[in-house]
Amino acid sequence: MPSSQTYAVVGAARLFALLAIGIPIVWLHQEQGLLGLAVLSGVWVYQGVTSTRRELELSLSPSTEAATIGVICALGMGDSPVILAALVVPPLYATAVAGIRTMIRTVLVELISVVALGLMWWQEISSEQAVSIFTWVMAGLGLSLIAAVTFSSDRIPDPLAPYRDAQEHLKQLLDLAGSLSSGLDVGVLGGELLSQVSDDIPNRGLVLYVPRGEALTPVASTVELESPDAMASETLANDVRMQAGTDPAPIQIGQGFAFRVSEQAIVAGLRPSESDAGRPLPLAAVARDIADTAVKLDAALLFAQFRDAATADERSRLAREMHDGVAQDIASLGYIIDALAARPADEQQAKALGMLRDRVTKVVAEVRQSVMNLRTSIGENESLGAAISNVARHLSESSGIPIRVRLDEQPTRLRPEVEAELFRIAQEAMNNAVKHARATSIDVRCQVYAPEAIITITDNGVGLQTARTDSHGLKIMRERARLIGAELIVRDNASRGLTVSVALKIPRSTAHADAVADAGSPTLLEKR
């Protein structure tokens, strides 16, 4: 961002140019030249005034100013050749506000403007005029190159520019949110897109994939494919993804096919067994037909990525504040209690101080556990089951309660936002079992067959109790489940204890879901 000193230098250059042009015109009584001088003064006065409110961006761009000055010079050079001296200023202005590349473009713009309009207006350009044009343009170019060093060192970086851009984009997002007819639910939009594909392409199964790191994650499918078919579909989708260029060609091998439907999404599927595998499918035409839905899906995916990044930043900020603020203050209270307990007034006070010290120790442990919960997240290389296992291990070590974790995972990952919500639900359920259930053992089972998953946390504690008015844990878990389209079930066990189960079912298009239901084909969740 140019400094005020830079704009002052450009303003001084314009003033001296006006003096150099205006004095000869007035001295020689060139009336036509006075009109050109007045217009030129108006343009540069406007530029000078608007430069004082740079945040409003009202000033003419360097290229626009160059074109304007070129037109003024072309119309006035027949009566007042001295006006061509104005060609020196636009390159200097371009160098000051945008750099050398913009300056070169500005020189070309003003040169083309003055020559082209001069030929149109005056029918010809004399040799003297041509020499003057060349001289003043080259003078502006040379002065700009010399001044570039000063302008570049004087250019002040604006540390708030990214925040201003983010602020503007967030405002636009909030304004647009109310007009999104289909919302920003990835699962719903993915199912809608697959339904449209199914209307145009006969198939026995479709899967919608989006990239996650170096792998692909299924977002939605029409039916549950058998393992060999699912692997074949994922392989074809990866082949499309690995193609170079921005417009990869669709792939059709045997009964399998895959094609890109948007910047982030790929559809793969299998034709019916009785179909002619050799007949080419109109995959490119289908991609064009569903372009509108694909745009909505991409917007939903980008919003999910933004939400995840914002959530992670906020959790890290809260963890830092708790660790550096509340945790340190409570620890300081513990030191004060230790000092008082070293010299108690009587036995009763010593006993009270001992109880208070134990309570402070427990509070510090809970705060540290909360900080760990806030900082714990799922990385690109850590699966959902591995993240849950790490939390269970830490909770078991700090509480002394054995927590057994059983994992049943496939390599294919869930979407990041889905994994994050399932992880937080499991984390909250385990924390509740440790803090409130008075359990002596906790069992956790995590089954992930993307894009479906079931997580179950069972304890042998006191079971479901009446919730406190200030307790929001169960409500938050239900909200998290609702965000990803999962079902949360909390029930007392037959003997004792509590079971918390969250089940994520695959989103399917209506037509195929009805067909599967009529055929009595069980889903992954029903099979287990």
XYZ file of C-alpha atoms in Angstrom:
528
model
C 0.000 0.000 0.000
C 1.592 3.339 -1.055
C 2.290 5.825 1.719
C 1.105 9.446 1.899
C 4.620 10.552 0.928
C 4.347 8.595 -2.325
C 1.061 10.288 -3.206
C 2.636 13.636 -2.378
C 5.444 12.972 -4.893
C 2.891 12.084 -7.601
C 0.854 15.193 -6.745
C 3.952 17.379 -7.033
C 4.747 15.840 -10.445
C 1.237 16.658 -11.661
C 1.530 20.232 -10.399
C 4.850 20.832 -12.145
C 3.493 19.256 -15.342
C 0.528 21.641 -15.254
C 2.890 24.596 -14.772
C 5.158 23.419 -17.607
C 2.162 23.064 -19.935
C 0.110 26.016 -18.755
C 2.735 28.791 -18.833
C 3.556 28.401 -22.580
C -0.161 28.110 -23.451
C -1.009 31.291 -21.570
C 2.098 33.109 -22.894
C 1.242 32.222 -26.500
C -2.506 32.875 -26.064
C -3.498 29.421 -27.352
C -7.234 29.407 -26.655
C -7.772 25.768 -27.721
C -4.868 24.805 -25.508
C -6.583 26.480 -22.520
C -9.534 24.097 -22.919
C -7.227 21.088 -22.908
C -5.371 22.508 -19.905
C -8.658 22.926 -18.026
C -9.719 19.328 -18.689
C -6.266 18.062 -17.736
C -6.376 20.079 -14.508
C -9.818 18.675 -13.689
C -8.635 15.089 -14.083
C -5.575 15.565 -11.912
C -7.417 17.579 -9.253
C -9.948 14.755 -9.018
C -7.110 12.223 -8.667
C -5.488 14.330 -5.958
C -8.681 14.771 -3.961
C -9.714 11.110 -4.073
C -6.204 9.989 -3.064
C -6.911 11.442 0.400
C -9.661 8.791 0.842
C -7.824 5.808 -0.525
C -9.947 3.275 1.364
C -12.944 4.271 -0.803
C -11.055 3.391 -4.020
C -12.547 6.310 -5.976
C -9.373 7.269 -7.860
C -9.025 6.327 -11.515
C -6.827 3.303 -12.088
C -3.432 3.891 -13.746
C -4.648 2.453 -17.059
C -7.808 4.594 -17.012
C -5.830 7.751 -16.258
C -3.348 6.877 -19.027
C -6.178 6.446 -21.552
C -7.782 9.738 -20.440
C -4.506 11.676 -20.691
C -3.845 10.082 -24.088
C -7.224 11.310 -25.379
C -6.641 14.856 -24.063
C -3.175 14.997 -25.632
C -4.412 13.617 -28.952
C -7.168 16.250 -29.230
C -4.976 19.134 -28.100
C -1.623 18.481 -29.764
C -2.669 20.066 -33.081
C -3.146 23.501 -31.509
C -0.835 23.180 -28.484
C 1.941 20.575 -28.920
C 3.225 21.408 -25.433
C 0.282 19.518 -23.918
C 2.076 16.273 -24.849
C 4.283 16.848 -21.762
C 1.362 15.418 -19.735
C 2.362 11.953 -21.009
C 5.154 11.950 -18.411
C 2.797 11.674 -15.397
C 0.664 8.485 -15.868
C 3.685 6.102 -15.871
C 4.924 7.741 -12.662
C 1.515 7.302 -11.028
C 1.341 3.659 -12.118
C 4.776 2.925 -10.665
C 3.820 4.576 -7.385
C 0.570 2.674 -6.753
C 1.087 -0.677 -8.486
C 4.681 -1.291 -9.577
C 6.680 -1.662 -12.757
C 4.451 -4.210 -14.512
C 1.455 -1.909 -14.309
C 3.649 1.001 -15.394
C 4.651 -0.784 -18.604
C 1.017 -1.533 -19.353
C 0.172 2.120 -18.672
C 2.835 3.338 -21.130
C 1.367 1.130 -23.840
C -2.186 2.317 -23.091
C -1.352 6.027 -23.302
C 0.834 5.538 -26.389
C -1.905 3.663 -28.238
C -4.540 6.211 -27.123
C -2.660 9.301 -28.285
C -1.523 7.816 -31.591
C -4.810 6.114 -32.530
C -7.054 9.061 -31.638
C -4.566 11.545 -33.105
C -4.727 9.786 -36.463
C -8.517 9.647 -36.318
C -8.934 13.306 -35.297
C -6.164 15.022 -37.284
C -5.921 12.493 -40.156
C -2.146 12.457 -39.757
C 0.620 12.941 -37.210
C 3.485 15.184 -38.270
C 7.088 14.194 -37.717
C 7.448 16.905 -35.029
C 4.404 15.557 -33.190
C 5.674 11.995 -33.489
C 9.040 13.023 -32.046
C 7.328 14.869 -29.181
C 5.106 11.877 -28.385
C 8.088 9.552 -28.388
C 10.202 11.939 -26.305
C 7.626 12.531 -23.576
C 6.576 8.866 -23.354
C 10.212 7.771 -23.032
C 10.802 10.528 -20.477
C 7.917 9.211 -18.398
C 9.220 5.660 -18.740
C 12.736 6.661 -17.695
C 11.636 8.758 -14.721
C 9.343 5.973 -13.562
C 12.125 3.380 -13.669
C 14.374 5.679 -11.662
C 11.634 6.439 -9.135
C 10.676 2.752 -8.822
C 13.433 2.191 -6.258
C 12.138 5.009 -4.069
C 8.516 3.956 -4.425
C 9.233 0.295 -3.651
C 11.139 1.148 -0.465
C 8.419 3.595 0.524
C 5.608 1.112 -0.008
C 4.110 0.221 3.389
C 2.656 -3.310 3.706
C -0.834 -3.285 5.108
C -1.019 -5.995 7.812
C -4.791 -5.588 7.990
C -5.398 -6.159 4.281
C -6.132 -9.919 4.668
C -8.547 -9.147 7.494
C -10.316 -6.503 5.432
C -10.658 -8.954 2.555
C -11.945 -11.647 4.915
C -14.404 -9.181 6.438
C -15.775 -8.283 3.027
C -16.115 -11.927 1.964
C -17.804 -12.897 5.236
C -20.305 -10.071 4.829
C -21.089 -11.317 1.338
C -21.469 -14.875 2.678
C -23.922 -13.727 5.343
C -25.915 -11.795 2.750
C -26.032 -14.812 0.464
C -26.862 -17.353 3.155
C -30.535 -16.398 3.210
C -30.892 -16.828 -0.552
C -29.460 -20.364 -0.754
C -32.557 -22.380 -1.577
C -30.904 -25.767 -1.006
C -28.832 -24.797 2.032
C -25.247 -25.934 2.542
C -25.749 -29.555 3.593
C -23.171 -31.640 1.727
C -25.056 -34.901 2.204
C -28.362 -33.532 0.909
C -26.780 -31.859 -2.115
C -24.714 -34.972 -2.837
C -27.822 -37.130 -2.803
C -29.610 -34.669 -5.079
C -26.723 -34.747 -7.548
C -26.618 -38.559 -7.643
C -30.358 -38.650 -8.191
C -29.945 -36.440 -11.259
C -27.139 -38.656 -12.575
C -29.320 -41.756 -12.067
C -32.077 -40.200 -14.169
C -29.698 -39.990 -17.156
C -27.463 -43.048 -16.688
C -28.840 -46.537 -15.892
C -26.774 -47.969 -13.057
C -26.728 -50.410 -10.181
C -24.846 -48.094 -7.900
C -23.310 -44.604 -7.798
C -20.845 -43.094 -5.329
C -19.904 -39.429 -4.989
C -16.291 -38.801 -3.904
C -14.477 -35.660 -2.777
C -10.705 -35.418 -2.237
C -9.235 -35.390 1.255
C -5.467 -35.073 1.288
C -4.091 -37.790 -0.938
C -7.218 -39.960 -0.770
C -10.873 -39.786 -1.765
C -13.767 -39.705 0.697
C -17.269 -40.925 -0.222
C -19.899 -38.261 0.393
C -23.037 -40.035 -0.777
C -24.119 -43.130 -2.700
C -27.300 -44.583 -4.102
C -26.890 -48.134 -2.756
C -24.416 -50.054 -0.641
C -21.976 -51.662 -3.059
C -20.298 -54.957 -2.311
C -16.636 -54.678 -1.357
C -15.186 -55.587 -4.814
C -17.566 -53.145 -6.543
C -16.783 -50.402 -4.033
C -13.048 -50.886 -4.580
C -13.523 -50.796 -8.356
C -15.514 -47.551 -8.141
C -12.915 -45.924 -5.914
C -10.121 -46.996 -8.267
C -11.877 -45.444 -11.258
C -12.535 -42.236 -9.309
C -8.839 -42.065 -8.365
C -7.887 -42.535 -12.027
C -10.003 -39.480 -12.922
C -8.522 -37.506 -10.038
C -4.934 -38.296 -11.047
C -5.370 -37.027 -14.583
C -3.397 -33.903 -15.401
C -5.151 -30.718 -16.433
C -8.250 -28.929 -15.232
C -10.689 -30.876 -17.408
C -9.996 -34.613 -16.973
C -11.632 -36.980 -19.412
C -14.319 -39.399 -18.176
C -13.270 -43.028 -17.760
C -15.323 -46.034 -18.822
C -13.897 -49.546 -18.349
C -16.210 -52.519 -18.701
C -19.281 -51.879 -16.578
C -17.527 -49.270 -14.469
C -17.367 -45.536 -15.169
C -16.209 -42.353 -13.445
C -16.257 -38.658 -14.335
C -15.654 -35.314 -12.662
C -18.798 -33.305 -11.964
C -17.193 -30.245 -10.331
C -13.879 -28.878 -9.141
C -14.045 -31.020 -6.004
C -16.394 -33.908 -6.752
C -16.153 -37.120 -8.802
C -18.953 -39.589 -9.506
C -18.135 -43.260 -10.027
C -20.557 -46.094 -10.628
C -21.420 -49.433 -12.212
C -23.792 -50.164 -15.042
C -26.500 -52.834 -14.684
C -25.234 -56.360 -15.280
C -27.454 -56.830 -18.326
C -26.370 -53.595 -20.038
C -24.124 -53.326 -23.084
C -20.732 -52.539 -21.508
C -19.244 -51.571 -24.864
C -21.714 -48.751 -25.548
C -20.197 -45.384 -24.519
C -22.086 -43.346 -21.945
C -22.789 -39.604 -22.387
C -20.802 -38.752 -19.254
C -19.618 -35.317 -20.433
C -23.186 -34.328 -21.353
C -24.479 -35.491 -17.968
C -21.789 -33.424 -16.228
C -23.004 -30.351 -18.096
C -26.636 -31.085 -17.218
C -25.939 -31.241 -13.482
C -23.608 -28.225 -13.458
C -26.044 -26.150 -11.356
C -26.226 -28.744 -8.593
C -22.453 -29.221 -8.774
C -21.943 -25.511 -8.096
C -24.145 -25.805 -4.997
C -22.181 -28.855 -3.836
C -18.833 -27.086 -4.257
C -20.149 -24.137 -2.257
C -21.249 -26.484 0.533
C -17.852 -28.223 0.579
C -15.980 -24.915 0.749
C -18.264 -23.720 3.546
C -17.581 -26.926 5.479
C -13.829 -26.396 5.095
C -14.153 -22.802 6.279
C -16.268 -23.843 9.262
C -13.728 -26.504 10.264
C -10.842 -24.042 10.072
C -12.727 -21.422 12.082
C -13.755 -23.993 14.709
C -10.197 -25.278 15.086
C -8.853 -21.733 15.514
C -11.461 -20.909 18.151
C -10.798 -24.113 20.105
C -7.058 -23.389 20.088
C -7.698 -19.837 21.292
C -9.914 -21.037 24.136
C -7.336 -23.653 25.117
C -4.605 -21.020 25.289
C -6.762 -18.679 27.366
C -7.708 -21.444 29.782
C -4.136 -22.657 30.129
C -2.571 -19.216 30.531
C -5.424 -17.687 32.535
C -7.786 -19.853 34.593
C -5.386 -22.765 35.060
C -2.555 -20.540 36.281
C -4.846 -18.626 38.652
C -6.167 -21.847 40.209
C -2.639 -23.213 40.535
C -1.653 -20.000 42.339
C -4.501 -20.538 44.802
C -3.088 -23.982 45.471
C 0.281 -22.477 46.415
C -1.432 -20.067 48.817
C -3.349 -22.929 50.423
C -0.086 -24.899 50.799
C 1.499 -21.925 52.570
C -1.458 -21.635 54.979
C -1.565 -25.379 55.590
C 2.098 -25.349 56.638
C 1.149 -23.297 59.735
C -2.484 -24.017 60.642
C -4.064 -22.281 63.615
C -5.571 -25.513 64.889
C -6.399 -29.060 63.844
C -9.830 -28.089 62.502
C -8.307 -25.463 60.215
C -5.656 -27.938 59.041
C -8.394 -30.398 58.117
C -10.358 -27.722 56.238
C -7.271 -26.571 54.370
C -6.491 -30.167 53.412
C -10.003 -30.625 51.993
C -9.702 -27.327 50.129
C -6.326 -28.379 48.686
C -7.800 -31.652 47.432
C -10.652 -29.772 45.798
C -8.298 -27.328 44.085
C -6.207 -30.259 42.832
C -9.310 -31.826 41.279
C -10.307 -28.537 39.653
C -6.816 -28.115 38.184
C -7.002 -31.662 36.811
C -10.394 -30.926 35.220
C -9.130 -27.693 33.665
C -6.117 -29.509 32.242
C -8.406 -32.185 30.854
C -10.581 -29.478 29.266
C -7.503 -27.880 27.689
C -6.469 -31.267 26.290
C -9.985 -31.804 24.905
C -9.921 -28.446 23.177
C -6.492 -29.033 21.674
C -7.204 -32.594 20.549
C -8.365 -32.889 16.954
C -8.227 -35.277 14.025
C -5.349 -34.793 11.619
C -4.982 -35.779 7.990
C -2.961 -38.875 8.909
C -4.929 -39.971 11.995
C -8.166 -41.879 11.614
C -11.290 -41.300 13.674
C -10.709 -44.511 15.615
C -7.098 -43.594 16.371
C -8.133 -40.165 17.670
C -10.803 -41.704 19.919
C -8.243 -44.232 21.203
C -5.820 -41.438 22.123
C -8.483 -39.581 24.103
C -9.553 -42.794 25.833
C -5.950 -43.517 26.825
C -5.456 -40.044 28.312
C -8.771 -40.212 30.174
C -7.966 -43.648 31.545
C -4.521 -42.559 32.730
C -5.822 -39.422 34.455
C -8.935 -40.991 36.032
C -7.723 -44.517 36.766
C -10.868 -45.953 35.117
C -10.133 -48.648 32.523
C -11.470 -47.734 29.080
C -11.503 -50.480 26.456
C -11.655 -49.382 22.807
C -12.561 -51.712 19.938
C -12.023 -50.443 16.407
C -13.548 -51.715 13.181
C -12.438 -49.332 10.448
C -11.900 -49.405 6.720
C -9.090 -47.309 5.178
C -11.575 -44.993 3.424
C -12.089 -41.864 5.512
C -15.225 -39.918 6.318
C -15.495 -36.250 5.427
C -13.442 -34.019 7.781
C -16.450 -32.204 9.227
C -18.236 -35.520 9.851
C -15.207 -37.027 11.589
C -14.835 -33.897 13.713
C -18.428 -33.994 14.973
C -18.372 -37.756 15.656
C -15.082 -37.350 17.507
C -16.485 -34.579 19.732
C -19.606 -36.631 20.504
C -17.505 -39.626 21.539
C -15.179 -37.376 23.553
C -18.085 -35.768 25.442
C -19.684 -39.160 26.132
C -16.427 -40.548 27.570
C -15.869 -37.414 29.657
C -19.393 -37.668 31.084
C -18.872 -41.326 31.955
C -15.608 -40.493 33.765
C -16.888 -37.400 35.613
C -20.500 -38.184 36.487
C -21.318 -41.882 36.042
C -19.176 -43.232 38.930
C -18.309 -46.079 36.564
C -15.579 -48.646 37.132
C -15.229 -49.585 33.466
C -16.060 -48.041 30.088
C -16.336 -49.761 26.709
C -16.025 -47.883 23.417
C -16.744 -49.391 20.018
C -16.018 -47.497 16.811
C -17.215 -48.899 13.477
C -16.413 -46.872 10.370
C -17.384 -48.049 6.896
C -17.352 -44.743 5.058
C -19.648 -43.022 4.515
C -21.398 -44.844 7.394
C -20.318 -45.096 11.020
C -21.492 -46.228 14.448
C -19.842 -45.226 17.723
C -21.068 -46.708 21.008
C -19.906 -45.786 24.523
C -21.117 -48.039 27.355
C -20.367 -47.710 31.090
C -21.397 -49.601 34.227
C -22.166 -46.497 36.268
C -25.331 -45.083 37.810
C -27.167 -44.635 34.518
C -29.108 -41.664 33.210
C -29.624 -39.063 35.919
C -31.769 -35.943 36.055
C -29.865 -33.266 34.174
C -28.697 -30.170 36.035
C -30.081 -26.842 34.845
C -26.544 -25.714 33.935
C -25.672 -28.923 32.082
C -25.641 -28.709 28.281
C -23.559 -31.769 27.335
C -26.402 -33.944 26.030
C -27.983 -31.030 24.187
C -24.690 -30.219 22.462
C -24.195 -33.874 21.469
C -27.643 -33.916 19.876
C -26.892 -30.690 18.005
C -23.614 -32.137 16.711
C -25.396 -35.289 15.537
C -28.078 -33.234 13.802
C -25.447 -31.182 11.951
C -24.136 -34.276 10.151
C -27.448 -36.095 9.789
C -26.639 -38.711 12.437
C -28.918 -40.258 15.084
C -27.979 -40.041 18.759
C -29.479 -42.579 21.187
C -28.972 -42.381 24.970
C -30.454 -45.230 27.017
C -30.084 -46.958 30.376
C -28.693 -50.483 30.235
C -30.744 -53.461 31.397
C -28.452 -54.140 34.367
C -26.740 -50.877 35.223
C -24.959 -48.056 33.497
C -25.600 -46.044 30.363
C -25.107 -46.474 26.628
C -24.579 -43.564 24.244
C -24.726 -44.469 20.558
C -24.364 -42.234 17.499
C -25.151 -43.729 14.084
C -24.431 -42.086 10.743
C -26.380 -43.524 7.820
C -25.435 -43.040 4.218
C -27.481 -40.439 2.281
C -29.204 -42.100 -0.663
C -31.262 -40.763 -3.547
C -34.986 -41.321 -3.145
C -35.428 -43.621 -6.130
C -32.654 -45.987 -5.154
C -33.555 -45.883 -1.469
C -37.076 -47.013 -2.329
C -35.732 -49.749 -4.581
C -33.439 -51.040 -1.865
C -36.246 -50.947 0.688
C -38.587 -52.869 -1.634
C -35.915 -55.488 -2.235
C -35.366 -55.907 1.483
C -31.672 -55.207 1.141
C -30.211 -54.246 4.549
C -27.942 -51.257 4.969
C -24.601 -51.389 6.682
C -26.151 -50.291 9.956
C -28.867 -52.947 9.763
C -26.323 -55.656 9.007
C -24.424 -54.878 12.152
